[in-house]
Amino acid sequence: MEKNTLSAENRRKSILSAVLGVICIIYVLPVVAVVINSFKVNTFVKTNTFDLPRGEMWAGFTNFIKGMTFGNYPFWKSAMYSALITVLSTALILLFTSMAAWYIARVNSKFCKLVYYLCVFSMVVPFQMVMFTLSKTADKLHLNTPWTIPIVYLGFGAGLAIFMFVGFVKSIPIEIEEAASIDGCGPLRTYFSVVFPMLRPTMISVGILEIMWVWNDYLLPVLVLDINEYRTIPIHIQYLKGSYGTVDLGATMALILMSIIPVIIFYLACQKYIIKGVAAGAVKG
Amino acid sequence: MAEVSLRHIKKIYPNTEKKKKKDEPAHRTTHLKVTAEGIVAVDDFNLEIKDREFIVLVGPSGCGKSTTLRMVAGLEEISGGELLIDGKLMNDVAPKDRDIAMVFQSYALYPHMTVRENMAFPLKLKKVPQAEIDKKVNEAAEILGITEYLERKPKALSGGQRQRVAIGRAIVREPKVLLMDEPLSNLDAKLRNQMRAEIIKLRQRINTTFLYVTHDQTEAMTLGDRIVIMKDGEVQQIGTPQEVFDHPSNLFVSGFIGVPQMNYFDAKLVKTDGKYAVELDGKTIELSPEKQERLAANNVEAQDITLGVRPEHIALFGEGSQMFHGKVDVSEMMGSSVHLHLQSLGQDVIVIVPTMDLQGIHHDGISIGQEIAFTFGGNVVHVFAKDGKNLEF
Ligand SMILES: Nc1ncnc2c1ncn2[C@@H]1O[C@H](COP(=O)(O)OP(=O)(O)O)[C@@H](O)[C@H]1O
Ligand SMILES: [Mg+2]
C-alpha cells in the first residue's frame, strides 16, 4: 500500500517534470534562436532559422560590429540613453514610492486609502489604453527628453512599487518607528535612518523589476522621445534598416543579444532577491 | 528625575466598533464606555508621580494601561486633561522633546543596527560627543551585562538579551521618565523572574522616575512603590502594594490582587448596639475595632453584603460553634504551602495552608473527600456592598 502511493507520487512528479520541461523549452527557444542567428550570415537567417551557424553560415562577430556601426545613429549613444533612463527612473521610483508607501501604510485616512486604490487600479490599466493621451501630455509638459522621461516612468511604475512597499511596511512593527520618534527622530530622520534601511529587501526586488522593465521598454520611449535625437537600445534595434527598408536580421539579432546580456547578468546576480521580492509582494500585498 | 502629573487625563478613540464587531465577536472582556465622540479608553485619570517613584499601572488586557502610557510618551494624542512633567505642560510637546524613554513589549530594536549602534542612536541624535557616547554605552552595557554582545545585530540575540538592549537604549539617555510597556511579557517564566529582580536593582542605580505597565499582579506588587489598578479605562485604586492588598477599594481590586483569588460569600452585615458584625451561615463574626471605626465613620447601615476573605487568612485551627465545615475537593501542593479547594456553604472555598502547619494538624495528610473545619477572624474580612464598593471606604 505504502509502496503504491509512493510510486504514484513519483509518477505524478515525473509527469509534472516533463510538462514543465516542455514549457521551459518553449520559453527558451526564442532566446536560443536569437543567440544562434546572431552568429549567422544575414541571408541564412530567414532560410535556415533553426540551424546552427555551421560552415558558410558562420558569420563570427561581423553581425555585432555591423549592428553597432550601422546607420547614422551611434550605438554607444543609444546605450547611454538607455542606461541613463533606466537608472534615473529606478532611482526616482524607489525614493518616491517608498516614501509614499510608508505614509499610506502608516496614516489611516480616507485620502491614503484613495491613493492606494488608485495605485492598485493603475496596475490593471494597460499602457496601450492611455498611450496616445499620455504622449500628447508628455510633449506638452516637455517630458520628452531622456532626462525628463523618468518622471513618466515614475507615474507608470508607481502602482506596482507602492503596492509592494505598502505590503512590506505593514509587516514592520510600528513600535520601531515609535521608538525612533521617542529617541529623537523627526519624520524625515525616521524615514532615512530607520525605515529606509529596513525596506532594503523590498528596495532590491522593486529595483530589479523596474530596471528590467525600463531597460526593455520600447513603446513609451518611441512615443514620447524625439527619435531623431534620442534613441534607446530597443529603438535603435528597430531602426536597423537600410534606406530601402531592407532589414539586416543578423545584425538585429546581434544587438538584441547584446541588449539582453546586461539584464541576464543582472538577473543572475540578484536572482535570490527577485524570487523573494515577487513572493513577498504576492503574499503580503 | 522628574515629577509627572496626570490631571483628568482622558482618551477617546473614534468609534470604529461597527466594523470591528464582525471579526471580533462577543467574547470581549472590556466594557468601555461609548459616547457620541467615540470609545472612552481612558477616563479621568489622576495621578501625581513623585520624583524617582516607581509607579506600576496594572489591570486586565484592554483596560487602557498602554493608552495611558502612550499618552505620557506622546505617541497618542491626549483627548482631555493635562499632562505635566516637572511642572511643564506636555500635552502638545513632541515625544522627542519630552525627555522620556520607552521600552516596548516587542523590544522595538532597530534591526539594521548593532547593539552598540542601537544604544548610541538616541545620544547621536542629541549630538553628544562620540567619546561620551562610547563611555555611556559601555557603562549601560556593563550594568545590563551585555558588553559581549555589543557588536551583534538584534537578530542574533535571545529574547532576554534583546530586552536588556532595549532597556539599555532607554537608560543611556538618562531620561526624566522611563516608560515600560509590559517589558517582560514576551519572556518565559524563569527569565521573567530574573529580569524582574534586575529591574529592581537597576532602579537603585539610576535616577529616574518609572512608569511601568503590566497585566501581571505579581510584577505590580513586587516592583511598584505605588500601583494603579485600572479597569475599563477607569482607575479603581491607587496605593502601595500593601495598601491595595489589605484595603482593596472594591470587589474588582480585591479579586485582581492576590493569587489565588479572594473567596466571596453572600452574607449579612448586622449592627447591634453600634457594633458591626457579619452573619454567614448562621454564625456571627464580630469585626475588628479598626473595621468598626471605618464603617461607623461612613455611617454604614445593616445590609446584604459580599463578604471577602483571602485564602491565606482562613485558618483550619480552632473549634466550636464558629467553625464552618467543608469537604476537600482538590489539594494542590505548591511546596511551601498547600492550596485546598473545599466544597462548603454551597460553593468553592480556597484555603492556603503553610505546609508546616498542615503537618501539625493533620498528621496523616489530607485526602480528597475528607471533612474539614475552617474559620476566619473579624480582622481579615472585607465587607463589600452589593454594588462592589468596599464599605470601609
Ligand atoms: N487605535 C485604537 N482605536 C480604537 N480603539 C483602540 C485603539 N487602541 C486601543 N483601543 C482600545 O482602547 C482600549 C485600551 O487599549 P490599551 O490601552 O491598549 O489596553 P491595555 O490595557 O491592554 O494596554 C482597548 O479596549 C482597545 O480596544
Ligand atoms: Mg497594552
XYZ file of C-alpha atoms and ligand atoms in Angstrom:
706
model
C 0.000 0.000 0.000
C 2.764 2.313 1.097
C 4.768 1.441 -1.991
C 1.842 2.011 -4.287
C 1.172 5.544 -3.108
C 4.863 6.281 -3.288
C 5.177 5.215 -6.882
C 2.009 7.106 -7.735
C 3.635 10.140 -6.208
C 6.766 9.502 -8.264
C 4.793 9.084 -11.436
C 2.971 12.331 -10.823
C 6.268 14.062 -10.236
C 7.874 12.802 -13.417
C 4.854 13.789 -15.490
C 4.983 17.231 -13.951
C 8.693 17.500 -14.674
C 8.144 16.540 -18.290
C 5.360 19.072 -18.779
C 7.321 21.844 -17.113
C 10.380 20.867 -19.140
C 8.455 21.276 -22.378
C 7.095 24.644 -21.246
C 10.625 25.669 -20.343
C 11.917 24.752 -23.797
C 9.113 26.723 -25.436
C 10.097 29.742 -23.344
C 13.807 29.449 -24.010
C 13.557 28.628 -27.715
C 13.210 32.238 -28.972
C 16.196 33.261 -26.913
C 18.218 30.382 -28.277
C 17.142 31.355 -31.775
C 18.373 34.881 -31.163
C 21.737 33.596 -29.985
C 22.131 31.203 -32.932
C 21.113 33.729 -35.526
C 23.275 36.492 -34.187
C 26.273 34.464 -35.392
C 24.705 33.649 -38.768
C 25.209 35.349 -42.100
C 22.216 37.566 -42.795
C 20.891 35.695 -45.846
C 20.696 32.411 -43.926
C 18.711 33.841 -41.033
C 15.453 33.590 -42.944
C 16.123 30.330 -44.740
C 17.809 28.275 -42.014
C 16.448 29.908 -38.901
C 16.876 26.970 -36.552
C 20.143 25.622 -37.914
C 23.321 26.060 -36.005
C 25.629 28.586 -37.668
C 27.899 25.982 -39.300
C 30.236 26.285 -42.255
C 29.340 29.010 -44.674
C 26.559 30.251 -42.357
C 29.062 31.202 -39.618
C 29.463 34.959 -39.539
C 31.629 35.320 -36.468
C 31.341 38.727 -34.889
C 30.647 40.626 -38.084
C 26.966 40.972 -37.166
C 27.885 42.596 -33.875
C 30.286 45.021 -35.499
C 27.770 45.846 -38.185
C 24.973 46.315 -35.653
C 26.991 48.759 -33.666
C 28.251 50.795 -36.571
C 25.355 50.587 -38.994
C 23.202 53.595 -39.719
C 23.690 57.219 -38.860
C 22.954 56.892 -35.129
C 25.865 55.770 -32.948
C 25.093 52.697 -30.833
C 27.011 53.961 -27.797
C 24.645 56.897 -27.641
C 21.590 54.630 -27.511
C 23.232 52.521 -24.859
C 23.993 55.621 -22.855
C 20.444 56.938 -23.067
C 19.071 53.525 -22.137
C 21.292 53.384 -19.104
C 20.513 56.962 -18.118
C 16.756 56.490 -18.351
C 16.874 53.159 -16.535
C 18.995 54.372 -13.657
C 17.171 57.679 -13.222
C 13.713 56.111 -13.430
C 14.532 53.363 -10.980
C 16.085 55.778 -8.505
C 13.065 58.079 -8.719
C 10.612 55.221 -8.339
C 12.402 53.739 -5.346
C 12.732 57.001 -3.475
C 9.284 58.431 -4.090
C 7.181 55.305 -3.929
C 8.829 54.004 -0.762
C 8.173 57.309 0.965
C 4.609 57.430 -0.329
C 4.014 53.825 0.671
C 5.303 54.487 4.166
C 2.850 57.334 4.513
C -0.029 55.337 3.047
C 0.669 52.352 5.282
C 1.009 54.400 8.458
C -1.556 57.166 8.113
C -5.016 55.775 8.247
C -7.029 58.369 6.350
C -9.541 58.292 3.527
C -7.094 60.135 1.304
C -4.454 57.446 1.790
C -6.926 54.705 1.016
C -7.959 56.530 -2.149
C -4.352 56.935 -3.317
C -3.633 53.315 -2.534
C -6.585 52.031 -4.527
C -5.723 54.351 -7.395
C -2.260 52.805 -7.453
C -3.657 49.299 -7.432
C -6.088 50.303 -10.163
C -3.300 51.765 -12.281
C -1.705 48.330 -12.425
C -4.628 46.921 -14.358
C -4.819 49.744 -16.905
C -2.912 48.638 -19.999
C -0.395 51.096 -21.369
C -1.924 50.918 -24.849
C -5.125 52.382 -23.486
C -3.544 55.610 -22.354
C -0.580 55.883 -24.690
C -2.000 58.425 -27.089
C -3.119 60.947 -24.475
C -0.016 60.256 -22.490
C 2.394 61.030 -25.313
C 0.493 64.245 -26.052
C 0.623 65.274 -22.410
C 4.298 64.386 -22.160
C 5.012 66.562 -25.187
C 3.099 69.482 -23.723
C 4.916 69.228 -20.416
C 8.308 68.853 -22.136
C 8.795 65.447 -20.612
C 10.147 64.264 -23.963
C 13.857 64.095 -23.218
C 15.864 61.281 -21.608
C 16.330 63.475 -18.550
C 12.638 64.050 -18.008
C 11.066 60.820 -19.249
C 11.883 59.150 -15.894
C 9.021 61.217 -14.483
C 6.654 59.421 -16.841
C 8.182 56.122 -15.780
C 7.683 57.133 -12.181
C 3.994 57.532 -12.880
C 3.723 54.162 -14.555
C 5.944 52.286 -12.162
C 4.396 53.737 -9.022
C 1.415 51.344 -8.936
C 3.310 48.101 -8.551
C 6.049 49.670 -6.434
C 3.651 51.253 -3.958
C 1.660 48.046 -3.799
C 4.764 46.077 -2.873
C 6.145 48.649 -0.464
C 2.840 49.094 1.384
C 2.634 45.350 1.867
C 6.100 45.315 3.341
C 5.749 48.386 5.539
C 2.615 46.900 7.063
C 4.662 43.905 8.143
C 7.134 46.093 10.037
C 6.077 46.605 13.663
C 5.163 50.237 14.160
C 6.879 50.245 17.574
C 10.241 50.587 15.868
C 9.189 53.895 14.355
C 7.636 54.954 17.645
C 10.895 54.163 19.391
C 12.664 56.325 16.826
C 10.316 59.216 17.431
C 10.969 58.972 21.173
C 14.715 58.637 20.618
C 14.692 61.983 18.846
C 13.813 61.491 15.187
C 11.518 63.736 13.190
C 9.631 62.166 10.278
C 12.450 62.649 7.751
C 15.051 61.300 10.125
C 12.826 58.341 10.965
C 12.470 57.611 7.283
C 16.121 57.792 6.321
C 17.715 56.356 9.464
C 15.182 53.706 10.367
C 12.564 52.922 7.728
C 14.747 53.108 4.615
C 17.301 50.570 5.861
C 14.530 48.210 6.905
C 12.965 48.428 3.448
C 16.152 47.188 1.793
C 14.914 43.744 0.737
C 11.860 45.234 -0.957
C 14.003 48.028 -2.429
C 16.117 45.395 -4.124
C 13.217 43.447 -5.554
C 11.282 46.501 -6.680
C 14.516 47.913 -8.117
C 15.165 44.760 -10.116
C 11.637 44.624 -11.510
C 11.737 48.279 -12.517
C 15.208 48.051 -14.062
C 14.225 45.089 -16.209
C 11.032 46.803 -17.275
C 12.507 50.198 -18.142
C 15.586 48.782 -19.851
C 13.497 46.596 -22.143
C 10.692 49.081 -22.739
C 10.129 50.082 -26.323
C 6.710 51.655 -26.640
C 6.964 54.523 -24.160
C 10.272 55.990 -25.396
C 9.305 55.563 -29.019
C 6.095 57.504 -28.426
C 7.471 60.191 -26.177
C 11.060 60.798 -27.231
C 12.112 62.627 -30.357
C 13.624 59.599 -32.071
C 15.833 61.569 -34.382
C 17.687 62.862 -31.398
C 17.252 60.321 -28.639
C 17.165 56.575 -29.102
C 17.229 53.831 -26.540
C 18.584 50.398 -27.456
C 15.183 48.890 -28.322
C 14.502 51.841 -30.637
C 17.967 51.590 -32.103
C 17.334 47.961 -32.993
C 14.018 48.788 -34.605
C 15.718 51.338 -36.842
C 18.429 48.965 -38.064
C 17.117 49.109 -41.624
C 18.665 50.227 -44.814
C 17.218 53.223 -46.559
C 15.079 50.972 -48.772
C 13.579 49.155 -45.840
C 15.795 46.091 -46.088
C 16.305 44.637 -42.659
C 19.637 43.151 -41.645
C 18.291 40.353 -39.468
C 21.713 39.068 -38.436
C 22.755 42.453 -37.093
C 19.384 42.875 -35.391
C 19.805 39.559 -33.611
C 23.302 40.518 -32.547
C 22.082 43.753 -30.985
C 19.172 42.080 -29.256
C 21.615 39.626 -27.757
C 23.818 42.477 -26.613
C 20.932 44.291 -25.027
C 19.738 41.289 -23.047
C 23.177 40.286 -21.809
C 23.290 43.005 -19.111
C 19.808 42.010 -17.967
C 20.771 38.349 -17.779
C 23.936 39.093 -15.818
C 21.965 41.385 -13.570
C 19.267 38.790 -13.092
C 21.691 36.046 -12.191
C 23.435 38.321 -9.707
C 20.187 39.255 -7.971
C 18.129 36.121 -8.579
C 17.792 35.360 -4.894
C 16.182 38.742 -4.237
C 13.905 38.660 -7.282
C 12.172 35.472 -6.269
C 11.935 36.624 -2.660
C 10.558 40.002 -3.663
C 7.924 38.707 -6.038
C 6.768 36.221 -3.421
C 6.728 38.892 -0.714
C 4.658 41.210 -2.858
C 2.253 38.422 -3.610
C 1.748 37.230 -0.081
C 1.843 40.426 1.877
C 0.105 42.721 -0.603
C 14.453 62.806 37.845
C 11.111 64.314 37.479
C 7.657 64.695 38.799
C 4.855 63.723 36.499
C 1.285 64.877 36.930
C -1.641 63.409 35.125
C -4.712 65.525 35.684
C -8.113 64.408 34.430
C -6.384 62.657 31.543
C -8.841 61.258 29.040
C -8.570 59.322 25.794
C -11.349 58.927 23.300
C -10.794 56.805 20.216
C -13.007 57.473 17.236
C -15.735 54.886 17.132
C -14.992 52.167 14.602
C -16.817 49.484 16.514
C -19.326 48.693 13.806
C -16.629 47.336 11.543
C -14.749 45.626 14.349
C -17.720 43.746 15.741
C -17.903 41.428 12.790
C -14.467 39.902 13.217
C -14.347 40.330 16.975
C -17.382 38.583 18.393
C -18.960 38.640 21.810
C -16.074 37.382 23.936
C -14.714 40.875 24.509
C -13.684 41.231 28.100
C -13.802 45.003 28.309
C -16.834 47.178 28.604
C -15.543 50.564 27.625
C -17.903 53.473 27.690
C -19.021 54.538 24.259
C -20.141 58.129 23.925
C -21.125 60.264 20.983
C -17.481 61.238 20.498
C -16.223 57.663 20.453
C -14.831 54.953 22.685
C -13.579 56.195 26.027
C -10.391 54.181 26.513
C -9.141 56.193 29.484
C -11.408 58.332 31.630
C -10.444 60.946 34.202
C -7.033 59.590 35.114
C -5.495 61.485 38.047
C -2.048 60.731 39.407
C 0.756 62.755 40.915
C 4.013 60.862 40.466
C 6.837 61.920 42.753
C 10.450 62.231 41.695
C 12.156 58.810 41.390
C 8.956 56.995 42.189
C 8.209 53.616 40.622
C 4.581 53.549 39.515
C 3.006 50.432 38.066
C -0.178 50.522 36.029
C -1.911 47.198 36.257
C -5.196 45.813 35.045
C -6.682 43.246 32.707
C -5.947 43.407 28.992
C -7.763 46.240 27.227
C -8.280 48.396 30.305
C -6.317 51.336 28.920
C -2.885 50.918 30.531
C -0.929 51.144 27.300
C -3.047 54.011 26.110
C -2.243 55.956 29.271
C 1.452 55.231 28.932
C 1.447 56.184 25.271
C -0.215 59.469 26.115
C 2.608 60.201 28.538
C 5.089 59.254 25.804
C 3.363 61.472 23.273
C 2.616 58.616 20.904
C -1.087 59.061 21.443
C -2.897 62.354 21.460
C -4.416 63.389 24.784
C -8.153 63.920 24.326
C -8.654 65.799 27.572
C -6.888 66.825 30.750
C -3.350 67.933 31.429
C -0.029 66.143 31.453
C 2.796 67.864 33.295
C 6.393 66.751 33.529
C 8.395 68.771 36.040
C 5.613 71.298 36.115
C 5.655 71.922 32.372
C 2.563 71.240 30.306
C 3.413 68.472 27.853
C 0.109 67.859 26.067
C 1.319 69.162 22.720
C 5.050 68.553 23.012
C 6.573 66.092 20.532
C 7.757 62.773 22.017
C 11.397 63.596 21.354
C 11.173 66.805 23.340
C 9.589 65.293 26.447
C 12.864 63.864 27.710
C 11.399 60.422 28.221
C 12.436 56.966 27.105
C 10.306 53.942 26.465
C 10.785 50.183 26.483
C 8.307 48.227 24.383
C 6.984 44.735 24.851
C 8.221 43.797 21.385
C 11.648 45.337 22.150
C 11.426 47.571 19.047
C 15.157 47.441 18.387
C 16.463 48.782 15.093
C 17.116 45.553 13.192
C 19.771 47.002 10.886
C 21.942 48.378 13.687
C 24.266 46.540 16.028
C 23.571 46.553 19.751
C 26.104 49.335 20.181
C 24.525 51.431 17.415
C 21.083 50.803 18.852
C 22.116 52.115 22.224
C 24.109 55.005 20.789
C 21.306 56.122 18.472
C 19.407 58.428 20.865
C 22.676 60.007 22.007
C 23.844 60.534 18.452
C 20.605 62.340 17.691
C 21.231 64.566 20.682
C 24.663 65.369 19.208
C 26.528 64.049 22.237
C 30.296 63.866 21.524
C 31.466 60.428 20.362
C 33.784 59.855 23.312
C 30.961 60.430 25.745
C 28.612 58.212 23.746
C 31.131 55.381 23.947
C 31.538 55.874 27.655
C 27.810 55.875 28.365
C 27.061 52.915 26.131
C 29.826 50.876 27.743
C 28.565 51.815 31.169
C 24.980 50.832 30.417
C 26.134 47.607 28.759
C 28.117 46.868 31.901
C 25.104 47.400 34.151
C 22.942 45.156 31.989
C 25.594 42.532 31.331
C 25.501 42.796 27.549
C 29.053 44.006 26.929
C 29.978 40.905 24.960
C 27.076 41.337 22.547
C 27.739 44.969 21.658
C 28.814 44.220 18.095
C 25.958 41.811 17.337
C 22.753 42.545 15.490
C 19.491 42.144 17.480
C 18.517 39.107 15.387
C 21.440 37.193 16.878
C 20.229 37.726 20.455
C 17.792 35.838 22.652
C 14.617 37.467 23.931
C 16.095 38.297 27.311
C 19.189 39.829 25.748
C 17.093 41.880 23.365
C 15.051 43.258 26.213
C 18.269 44.226 28.007
C 19.396 46.087 24.922
C 16.052 47.862 24.771
C 16.417 48.857 28.417
C 19.991 49.912 27.711
C 18.876 52.121 24.860
C 16.383 53.722 27.204
C 18.734 54.372 30.112
C 21.773 55.728 28.223
C 19.825 58.910 27.674
C 19.233 59.395 31.364
C 15.620 60.314 30.700
C 13.448 62.132 33.183
C 10.849 59.425 32.950
C 11.356 55.827 31.905
C 8.227 54.247 30.458
C 7.911 50.496 30.139
C 5.024 48.729 28.451
C 4.868 45.086 29.531
C 8.624 44.691 29.062
C 8.710 41.169 30.446
C 5.626 39.688 28.826
C 7.495 38.098 25.938
C 9.923 36.255 28.192
C 9.499 32.804 29.668
C 8.617 32.474 33.337
C 12.099 31.876 34.681
C 13.706 34.690 32.729
C 10.849 36.942 33.727
C 11.545 36.448 37.420
C 15.226 37.068 36.840
C 14.633 40.246 34.829
C 12.178 41.456 37.436
C 14.874 41.272 40.057
C 17.236 43.078 37.722
C 14.786 45.874 37.176
C 14.598 46.323 40.936
C 18.408 46.537 41.038
C 18.539 48.850 38.057
C 16.123 51.126 39.769
C 18.585 51.673 42.640
C 21.342 52.614 40.220
C 19.646 55.204 38.081
C 17.924 58.425 38.941
C 14.710 58.160 37.025
C 11.006 58.183 37.549
C 9.484 54.897 36.388
C 6.094 54.325 34.860
C 5.616 50.629 34.274
C 2.708 48.819 32.651
C 1.849 45.190 33.243
C -1.157 42.910 33.406
C 0.630 40.697 35.913
C -0.256 41.440 39.517
C 2.911 39.770 40.837
C 5.052 42.162 38.810
C 2.974 45.060 40.030
C 3.220 44.052 43.677
C 6.955 43.375 43.604
C 8.084 46.356 41.549
C 5.819 49.236 42.401
C 6.218 51.882 45.075
C 2.613 52.572 44.294
C 0.372 50.704 41.939
C -2.537 51.971 39.929
C -5.238 49.414 39.269
C -7.355 50.078 36.218
C -10.457 48.555 34.710
C -12.413 49.566 31.624
C -10.489 52.816 31.297
C -11.099 53.891 34.868
C -8.744 53.986 37.807
C -10.001 51.656 40.526
C -7.447 52.314 43.204
C -4.046 53.883 43.723
C -1.869 52.830 46.630
C 1.175 50.963 47.845
C 1.135 47.211 47.267
C 0.408 46.688 50.946
C -2.493 49.144 50.917
C -4.223 47.659 47.905
C -3.726 44.168 49.285
C -5.036 44.981 52.753
C -7.670 47.502 51.804
C -8.967 46.904 48.287
C -11.354 49.689 47.373
C -13.810 47.388 45.642
C -14.590 43.847 44.603
C -12.628 44.134 41.388
C -9.392 45.190 43.076
C -9.789 42.573 45.774
C -10.114 39.892 43.140
C -7.370 41.196 40.890
C -4.691 41.487 43.545
C -3.663 38.288 45.244
C -3.355 34.743 43.967
C -5.330 32.599 44.329
C -8.313 34.887 44.270
C -10.161 36.063 47.360
C -13.144 33.925 48.464
C -16.531 35.619 48.337
C -19.636 34.765 50.343
C -23.135 36.183 50.323
C -23.552 37.418 53.869
C -25.346 39.982 56.012
C -23.912 42.968 57.791
C -25.676 43.478 61.105
C -25.446 46.316 63.581
C -26.311 45.744 67.222
C -25.657 48.403 69.852
C -23.475 50.274 67.388
C -21.294 47.218 66.831
C -20.903 45.765 63.375
C -20.769 42.053 62.732
C -21.219 39.803 59.720
C -23.613 36.889 59.626
C -22.744 33.913 57.493
C -24.345 30.502 57.617
C -25.939 31.278 60.981
C -22.647 32.256 62.541
C -21.791 35.765 63.620
C -18.337 37.187 63.297
C -17.682 40.461 65.006
C -15.470 42.882 63.081
C -12.187 44.165 64.456
C -12.203 47.570 66.188
C -10.324 49.156 63.272
C -13.012 47.992 60.835
C -15.768 49.005 63.233
C -14.378 52.513 63.255
C -14.162 52.805 59.492
C -17.693 51.524 58.979
C -19.029 53.789 61.685
C -17.270 56.768 60.124
C -19.118 56.056 56.890
C -22.444 55.636 58.673
C -22.922 52.234 57.092
C -26.311 50.653 57.627
C -27.016 46.971 58.130
C -27.434 45.379 54.710
C -26.805 42.396 52.449
C -23.140 42.272 51.571
C -20.500 40.330 49.722
C -18.012 39.089 52.243
C -14.422 38.659 51.044
C -11.782 36.543 52.735
C -8.346 35.874 51.310
C -7.364 32.177 51.136
C -4.296 32.822 53.280
C -6.473 34.316 56.015
C -8.587 31.231 56.516
C -7.463 29.029 59.355
C -8.020 25.339 59.938
C -7.393 25.752 63.684
C -9.985 26.319 66.335
C -13.071 24.562 67.450
C -16.676 25.054 68.373
C -19.632 26.898 67.017
C -17.648 29.399 64.900
C -16.285 26.721 62.593
C -17.529 26.254 59.035
C -17.499 22.791 57.573
C -16.455 21.629 54.172
C -15.202 18.727 52.113
C -11.813 18.675 50.433
C -12.263 18.747 46.663
C -8.747 19.285 45.396
C -5.463 19.599 47.209
C -2.631 21.370 45.360
C 0.829 21.004 46.818
C 2.773 24.168 45.983
C 5.885 23.433 48.043
C 5.891 25.799 50.949
C 2.103 25.812 51.074
C -0.869 23.738 50.089
C -3.895 25.135 48.276
C -7.020 23.342 49.409
C -10.207 23.663 47.399
C -13.081 22.982 49.747
C -16.708 22.377 48.943
C -18.507 24.399 51.587
C -21.549 26.640 52.008
C -22.613 25.519 48.544
C -19.566 26.938 46.821
C -15.856 26.521 46.235
C -13.641 27.868 49.015
C -9.892 28.098 48.603
C -7.653 27.886 51.635
C -3.895 28.299 51.721
C -2.201 26.404 54.483
C 1.542 26.512 55.082
C 2.846 23.001 54.600
C 4.455 23.063 58.045
C 1.176 23.893 59.796
C -0.730 21.309 57.869
C 1.576 18.586 59.139
C 0.880 19.829 62.659
C -2.889 19.495 62.320
C -3.324 16.562 60.046
C -0.520 14.162 60.616
C -1.801 11.702 58.083
C -2.068 14.274 55.287
C -5.245 15.377 53.612
C -7.294 13.094 51.445
C -9.882 14.001 48.877
C -13.415 13.984 50.256
C -12.254 14.452 53.812
C -14.403 16.605 56.107
C -12.577 19.642 57.341
C -13.435 22.647 59.507
C -12.228 26.197 58.958
C -12.721 29.672 60.312
C -11.586 33.253 59.912
C -11.383 36.272 62.145
C -13.119 39.624 62.116
C -9.863 41.400 61.302
C -9.331 39.820 57.874
C -12.773 40.005 56.333
C -13.639 42.551 53.647
C -17.097 43.963 53.531
C -18.373 44.890 50.084
C -21.713 46.434 49.269
C -23.738 44.618 46.628
C -22.589 47.166 44.024
C -18.986 46.107 44.706
C -17.798 49.077 46.730
C -15.785 48.384 49.871
C -17.913 49.768 52.705
C -14.824 50.797 54.634
C -14.062 53.472 52.029
N -6.360 52.852 17.785
C -7.428 52.480 18.502
N -8.676 52.719 18.055
C -9.752 52.342 18.774
N -9.694 51.734 19.960
C -8.475 51.465 20.466
C -7.273 51.823 19.773
N -6.225 51.429 20.512
C -6.745 50.856 21.624
N -8.086 50.880 21.601
C -8.990 50.372 22.636
O -8.668 51.005 23.843
C -8.706 50.089 24.905
C -7.461 50.180 25.724
O -6.380 49.679 24.999
P -4.942 49.500 25.630
O -4.558 50.757 26.309
O -4.027 49.012 24.568
O -5.205 48.359 26.692
P -4.168 47.602 27.604
O -4.576 47.943 28.995
O -4.335 46.161 27.318
O -2.782 48.079 27.276
C -8.911 48.712 24.307
O -10.199 48.271 24.611
C -8.760 48.892 22.837
O -9.722 48.137 22.148
Mg -1.135 47.027 26.428
